[in-house]
Tab-separated table of C-alpha atoms in Angstrom:
chain	number	residue	atom	x	y	z
A	267	MET	CA	3.368	-14.880	-28.915
A	268	ALA	CA	0.888	-12.317	-27.991
A	269	ILE	CA	-1.135	-13.137	-24.779
A	270	ALA	CA	-4.933	-12.947	-25.134
A	271	TYR	CA	-6.495	-10.420	-22.892
A	272	GLN	CA	-8.974	-12.881	-21.482
A	273	GLU	CA	-6.142	-15.114	-20.466
A	274	ALA	CA	-4.304	-12.267	-18.835
A	275	ILE	CA	-7.336	-10.990	-16.909
A	276	THR	CA	-8.184	-14.547	-15.683
A	277	ASP	CA	-4.694	-14.793	-14.276
A	278	VAL	CA	-4.524	-11.445	-12.582
A	279	LYS	CA	-7.984	-12.069	-11.140
A	280	ALA	CA	-6.870	-15.310	-9.753
A	281	ARG	CA	-3.989	-13.566	-8.092
A	282	VAL	CA	-6.247	-11.128	-6.376
A	283	SER	CA	-8.564	-13.808	-5.162
A	284	ALA	CA	-5.694	-15.948	-3.803
A	285	SER	CA	-4.334	-12.960	-1.917
A	286	ARG	CA	-7.361	-12.363	0.126
A	287	SER	CA	-6.336	-8.649	0.294
A	288	SER	CA	-8.346	-6.132	2.227
A	289	PHE	CA	-8.095	-4.077	-1.103
A	290	ARG	CA	-10.383	-6.541	-2.944
A	291	ALA	CA	-13.467	-4.909	-1.320
A	292	GLY	CA	-12.647	-1.584	-3.036
A	293	MET	CA	-12.114	-3.273	-6.417
A	294	VAL	CA	-15.449	-5.235	-6.642
A	295	ILE	CA	-17.684	-2.285	-6.655
A	296	LEU	CA	-15.958	-0.821	-9.786
A	297	PRO	CA	-17.523	-1.118	-13.235
A	298	LYS	CA	-15.898	-3.996	-15.201
A	299	ALA	CA	-13.213	-2.255	-17.119
A	300	ARG	CA	-12.072	-0.181	-14.097
A	301	ARG	CA	-12.352	-3.331	-11.933
A	302	GLU	CA	-10.095	-5.429	-14.319
A	303	ALA	CA	-7.576	-2.599	-14.494
A	304	MET	CA	-7.438	-2.666	-10.717
A	305	TYR	CA	-6.785	-6.448	-10.715
A	306	ALA	CA	-3.914	-5.804	-13.084
A	307	LEU	CA	-2.540	-3.044	-10.980
A	308	TYR	CA	-2.744	-5.222	-7.814
A	309	ALA	CA	-1.149	-8.092	-9.500
A	310	PHE	CA	1.803	-5.891	-10.579
A	311	CYS	CA	2.215	-4.495	-7.046
A	312	ARG	CA	2.029	-8.065	-5.607
A	313	GLU	CA	4.604	-9.410	-7.975
A	314	VAL	CA	7.208	-6.667	-7.354
A	315	ASP	CA	6.653	-6.846	-3.635
A	316	ASP	CA	7.190	-10.521	-3.706
A	317	ILE	CA	10.409	-10.091	-5.426
A	318	ALA	CA	11.681	-7.568	-2.915
A	319	ASP	CA	10.588	-9.721	-0.019
A	320	ASP	CA	11.345	-13.358	-1.233
A	321	GLY	CA	14.131	-13.154	-3.664
A	322	ALA	CA	16.842	-15.540	-2.499
A	323	THR	CA	19.762	-13.038	-2.795
A	324	PHE	CA	20.239	-9.316	-3.294
A	325	GLU	CA	21.238	-10.025	-6.883
A	326	VAL	CA	18.124	-11.944	-7.666
A	327	ARG	CA	15.961	-9.241	-6.137
A	328	THR	CA	17.650	-6.495	-8.062
A	329	GLN	CA	17.622	-8.477	-11.366
A	330	GLY	CA	13.874	-9.177	-10.821
A	331	LEU	CA	13.022	-5.595	-10.181
A	332	GLN	CA	15.263	-4.485	-13.145
A	333	GLN	CA	13.359	-6.861	-15.355
A	334	TRP	CA	10.131	-5.297	-14.224
A	335	ARG	CA	11.476	-1.782	-15.044
A	336	GLN	CA	12.009	-2.816	-18.542
A	337	ARG	CA	8.620	-4.511	-18.717
A	338	ILE	CA	6.903	-1.306	-17.712
A	339	SER	CA	8.969	0.818	-19.961
A	340	ASP	CA	8.136	-1.628	-22.764
A	341	LEU	CA	4.338	-1.573	-21.738
A	342	PHE	CA	4.162	2.225	-22.202
A	343	LYS	CA	5.684	1.936	-25.673
A	344	GLY	CA	2.807	-0.539	-26.561
A	345	GLN	CA	4.742	-3.915	-25.910
A	346	THR	CA	3.446	-6.611	-23.420
A	347	SER	CA	5.518	-9.465	-22.224
A	348	ASN	CA	3.426	-11.385	-19.691
A	349	THR	CA	-0.147	-11.611	-18.327
A	350	ILE	CA	0.180	-8.704	-15.987
A	351	THR	CA	1.352	-6.278	-18.630
A	352	ALA	CA	-1.114	-7.710	-21.137
A	353	ALA	CA	-3.919	-6.986	-18.485
A	354	LEU	CA	-2.625	-3.496	-17.893
A	355	ALA	CA	-2.214	-2.403	-21.511
A	356	PRO	CA	-5.948	-1.782	-22.406
A	357	ALA	CA	-6.250	0.491	-19.334
A	358	ILE	CA	-3.275	2.995	-20.061
A	359	GLN	CA	-5.063	5.330	-22.530
A	360	PRO	CA	-8.721	5.367	-21.349
A	361	PHE	CA	-7.625	5.817	-17.664
A	362	HIS	CA	-4.691	8.144	-18.365
A	363	LEU	CA	-2.028	5.925	-16.593
A	364	ILE	CA	1.442	7.218	-16.517
A	365	GLU	CA	4.734	5.285	-16.539
A	366	LYS	CA	6.227	7.211	-13.497
A	367	ASP	CA	3.729	5.954	-11.038
A	368	PHE	CA	4.698	2.320	-11.926
A	369	GLN	CA	8.445	3.242	-11.841
A	370	ASP	CA	7.942	4.843	-8.365
A	371	ILE	CA	6.490	1.788	-7.076
A	372	ILE	CA	9.449	-0.235	-8.286
A	373	ASP	CA	11.680	2.302	-6.546
A	374	GLY	CA	9.900	1.675	-3.386
A	375	MET	CA	10.345	-2.105	-3.723
A	376	GLU	CA	14.068	-1.485	-4.239
A	377	MET	CA	14.160	0.236	-0.984
A	378	ASP	CA	13.092	-3.075	0.606
A	379	ALA	CA	15.248	-5.199	-1.608
A	380	GLY	CA	18.567	-4.179	-0.250
A	381	ASP	CA	19.725	-4.218	3.428
A	382	PRO	CA	16.594	-4.223	5.685
A	383	ILE	CA	15.341	-0.890	6.470
A	384	CYS	CA	15.907	-0.137	10.140
A	385	ALA	CA	14.956	2.994	11.830
A	386	PRO	CA	15.062	5.373	8.838
A	387	ASP	CA	15.080	9.174	9.333
A	388	ALA	CA	11.751	10.821	8.927
A	389	LYS	CA	12.473	12.080	5.400
A	390	THR	CA	13.473	8.601	4.148
A	391	LEU	CA	10.379	7.092	5.768
A	392	ASP	CA	8.105	9.692	4.015
A	393	LEU	CA	9.828	8.921	0.700
A	394	TYR	CA	9.318	5.123	1.253
A	395	CYS	CA	5.493	5.740	2.064
A	396	ASP	CA	5.257	7.876	-1.189
A	397	ARG	CA	6.725	5.073	-3.355
A	398	VAL	CA	5.066	1.931	-1.900
A	399	ALA	CA	1.609	3.447	-1.048
A	400	SER	CA	0.927	6.959	-2.381
A	401	ALA	CA	2.262	5.994	-5.858
A	402	VAL	CA	-0.117	3.083	-5.947
A	403	GLY	CA	-2.797	5.539	-4.857
A	404	ARG	CA	-1.961	7.818	-7.798
A	405	ALA	CA	-2.378	5.109	-10.255
A	406	SER	CA	-5.508	3.862	-8.512
A	407	VAL	CA	-7.460	7.124	-8.492
A	408	ARG	CA	-6.845	7.468	-12.212
A	409	ILE	CA	-8.481	4.139	-12.732
A	410	PHE	CA	-11.176	4.984	-10.486
A	411	GLY	CA	-11.994	7.918	-12.739
A	412	ASP	CA	-10.542	11.061	-11.103
A	413	ALA	CA	-7.048	12.228	-12.072
A	414	SER	CA	-7.647	15.831	-10.742
A	415	PRO	CA	-5.081	17.669	-8.478
A	416	LYS	CA	-7.446	16.953	-5.448
A	417	ALA	CA	-7.485	13.322	-6.289
A	418	MET	CA	-3.647	13.213	-6.372
A	419	GLU	CA	-3.800	15.004	-2.865
A	420	VAL	CA	-6.033	12.283	-1.685
A	421	SER	CA	-3.494	9.673	-2.892
A	422	HIS	CA	-0.667	11.677	-1.093
A	423	HIS	CA	-2.383	11.764	2.234
A	424	LEU	CA	-4.303	8.461	2.248
A	425	GLY	CA	-1.387	6.481	0.928
A	426	ARG	CA	0.720	7.651	3.881
A	427	ALA	CA	-2.088	7.115	6.366
A	428	LEU	CA	-2.597	3.483	5.183
A	429	GLN	CA	1.133	2.779	5.046
A	430	LEU	CA	1.994	4.228	8.425
A	431	THR	CA	-0.943	2.258	9.896
A	432	ASN	CA	0.327	-1.033	8.337
A	433	ILE	CA	3.784	-0.139	9.956
A	434	LEU	CA	2.301	0.213	13.384
A	435	ARG	CA	0.169	-2.943	12.983
A	436	ASP	CA	2.940	-5.173	11.344
A	437	MET	CA	5.969	-4.418	13.465
A	438	ALA	CA	6.227	-7.919	14.751
A	439	GLU	CA	6.058	-9.395	11.260
A	440	ASP	CA	8.519	-6.782	9.841
A	441	ALA	CA	11.011	-7.497	12.816
A	442	GLN	CA	11.162	-11.074	11.737
A	443	ARG	CA	12.601	-9.780	8.308
A	444	GLY	CA	14.973	-7.564	10.293
A	445	ARG	CA	13.035	-4.505	9.293
A	446	LEU	CA	12.017	-1.536	11.613
A	447	TYR	CA	10.143	1.250	9.806
A	448	LEU	CA	9.900	3.460	12.944
A	449	PRO	CA	11.597	6.878	12.527
A	450	VAL	CA	14.892	7.094	14.191
A	451	GLU	CA	14.097	10.531	15.703
A	452	LEU	CA	11.224	9.151	17.750
A	453	LEU	CA	13.442	6.326	19.084
A	454	ILE	CA	15.976	8.731	20.150
A	455	GLN	CA	13.399	10.937	21.678
A	456	HIS	CA	12.265	8.090	23.890
A	457	GLY	CA	15.680	6.890	24.776
A	458	ILE	CA	15.599	3.741	22.699
A	459	THR	CA	19.264	3.078	21.778
A	460	SER	CA	19.066	-0.447	20.110
A	461	ARG	CA	18.667	-0.726	16.472
A	462	LEU	CA	17.848	-4.462	16.607
A	463	PRO	CA	14.109	-4.627	15.624
A	464	ALA	CA	13.303	-7.371	18.130
A	465	GLU	CA	14.988	-5.507	20.903
A	466	VAL	CA	13.317	-2.227	20.015
A	467	LEU	CA	9.933	-3.897	20.006
A	468	ARG	CA	10.481	-5.135	23.602
A	469	ASP	CA	11.632	-1.788	24.940
A	470	LYS	CA	9.286	-0.372	27.637
A	471	ASN	CA	9.031	3.034	25.781
A	472	MET	CA	7.709	1.405	22.545
A	473	PRO	CA	4.081	2.351	23.332
A	474	ALA	CA	5.023	5.924	23.731
A	475	VAL	CA	6.768	5.875	20.409
A	476	CYS	CA	3.674	4.605	18.745
A	477	ARG	CA	1.504	7.169	20.559
A	478	ASP	CA	3.717	9.855	19.113
A	479	MET	CA	3.149	8.578	15.640
A	480	ALA	CA	-0.539	8.527	15.957
A	481	PRO	CA	-1.315	12.228	15.528
A	482	LYS	CA	0.538	12.383	12.292
A	483	ILE	CA	-1.344	9.412	10.826
A	484	ASN	CA	-4.612	10.893	11.993
A	485	ALA	CA	-3.697	14.287	10.253
A	486	HIS	CA	-3.159	12.302	7.020
A	487	PHE	CA	-6.562	10.703	7.364
A	488	THR	CA	-8.058	14.124	7.975
A	489	ALA	CA	-6.334	15.772	5.041
A	490	ALA	CA	-7.436	12.946	2.743
A	491	ASN	CA	-11.065	13.407	3.924
A	492	GLU	CA	-10.953	17.095	3.177
A	493	ALA	CA	-9.483	16.497	-0.365
A	494	MET	CA	-12.120	13.893	-0.928
A	495	LYS	CA	-14.874	16.472	-0.614
A	496	SER	CA	-13.656	18.139	-4.006
A	497	CYS	CA	-13.398	14.904	-5.854
A	498	ASP	CA	-15.954	12.933	-8.049
A	499	PRO	CA	-17.889	10.987	-5.345
A	500	ALA	CA	-18.404	7.853	-7.411
A	501	ALA	CA	-14.711	7.795	-8.289
A	502	MET	CA	-13.753	8.155	-4.586
A	503	ARG	CA	-16.048	5.350	-3.353
A	504	PRO	CA	-13.224	2.630	-3.517
A	505	ALA	CA	-10.929	4.963	-1.847
A	506	LYS	CA	-13.460	5.597	0.905
A	507	ILE	CA	-13.699	1.934	1.517
A	508	MET	CA	-10.084	1.558	2.100
A	509	ARG	CA	-10.089	4.720	4.176
A	510	ASP	CA	-12.813	3.426	6.441
A	511	TYR	CA	-11.130	-0.004	6.783
A	512	TYR	CA	-7.685	1.357	7.683
A	513	HIS	CA	-9.114	4.060	9.932
A	514	ALA	CA	-10.960	1.305	11.842
A	515	VAL	CA	-7.675	-0.531	12.192
A	516	PHE	CA	-5.922	2.672	13.270
A	517	GLU	CA	-8.623	3.328	15.890
A	518	ARG	CA	-8.350	-0.242	17.189
A	519	LEU	CA	-4.441	0.188	17.446
A	520	VAL	CA	-4.906	3.457	19.516
A	521	ALA	CA	-7.565	1.932	21.762
A	522	GLU	CA	-5.338	-0.970	22.547
A	523	ASP	CA	-2.415	1.382	23.120
A	524	TRP	CA	0.181	-0.994	21.762
A	525	GLN	CA	0.175	-2.972	25.028
A	526	ASN	CA	0.809	-6.146	23.090
A	527	ILE	CA	3.248	-5.302	20.236
A	528	PHE	CA	3.368	-8.716	19.077
A	529	ALA	CA	-0.356	-9.266	18.621
A	530	ARG	CA	-1.628	-8.300	15.091
A	531	VAL	CA	-4.748	-6.305	15.152
A	532	THR	CA	-7.528	-7.361	12.763
A	533	LEU	CA	-11.168	-6.474	12.265
A	534	PRO	CA	-14.018	-8.899	12.496
A	535	LYS	CA	-15.748	-9.925	9.304
A	536	TRP	CA	-19.122	-8.192	10.402
A	537	GLN	CA	-17.194	-4.978	10.646
A	538	LYS	CA	-15.475	-5.307	7.205
A	539	LEU	CA	-18.792	-6.058	5.544
A	540	TRP	CA	-20.434	-3.200	7.286
A	541	LEU	CA	-17.665	-0.704	6.076
A	542	VAL	CA	-18.328	-1.807	2.447
A	543	LEU	CA	-22.057	-1.739	2.661
A	544	ARG	CA	-21.998	1.668	4.331
A	545	ASN	CA	-20.155	3.103	1.269
A	546	LEU	CA	-22.384	1.237	-1.173
A	547	ILE	CA	-25.622	2.746	0.244
A	548	GLY	CA	-24.225	6.070	1.376
């Protein structure tokens, strides 16, 4: 039975509202068709992320992600099977969406679905960031209205900046799942020998590891900013909101110098609102 678009968009919009995601601020300023496409993209990302994080067994997680691989393949052949694919379908042609971006996102979820990622090498960490963040960016900028090479450059750098900021902010939460996304090269460099996430986080040299990651993150923010200058300003407005939000989080992390690894950094509501308003009136 075909799923009506209105039913589909009502469902994905409810998923976005329930998530209270910081990404919502970047969505609400978009024109209706683009905004609804972003709701659908977010719902897809949330769905596959939940499968990778919360599936009861490896087999359940693998099966769930494989099912989504087929759904995405079918979607780009014109077939929809649930509310998320039904909400995505009208966006494919007008916004020049491509299947590879969605399959790359699932690839990233598969990296989390197996044994917990623990101190990957730098190359693996970069691949992970590309799949779970920059691939989302590539689909997003298409929906925003700029599919140029420079927009893809924004996705490359901003996705990595956001994901690495998340990694430094969410270390305690990740450790509870047995995950540690810090690159093994930095742990070795700072004499951290344990690979048990909770032990690593308690090591006295952890702040130094985080400090050494900061310049790379800042370089990605800077490169994204430079690429944005050659992009459509209106299309980049949602990306700028996310850039400003995460850069503020990053600056807060740097200022606090990772002296309390187990305290999650957040921004006050007034600052979040100001970051949105600044981009709306700027």
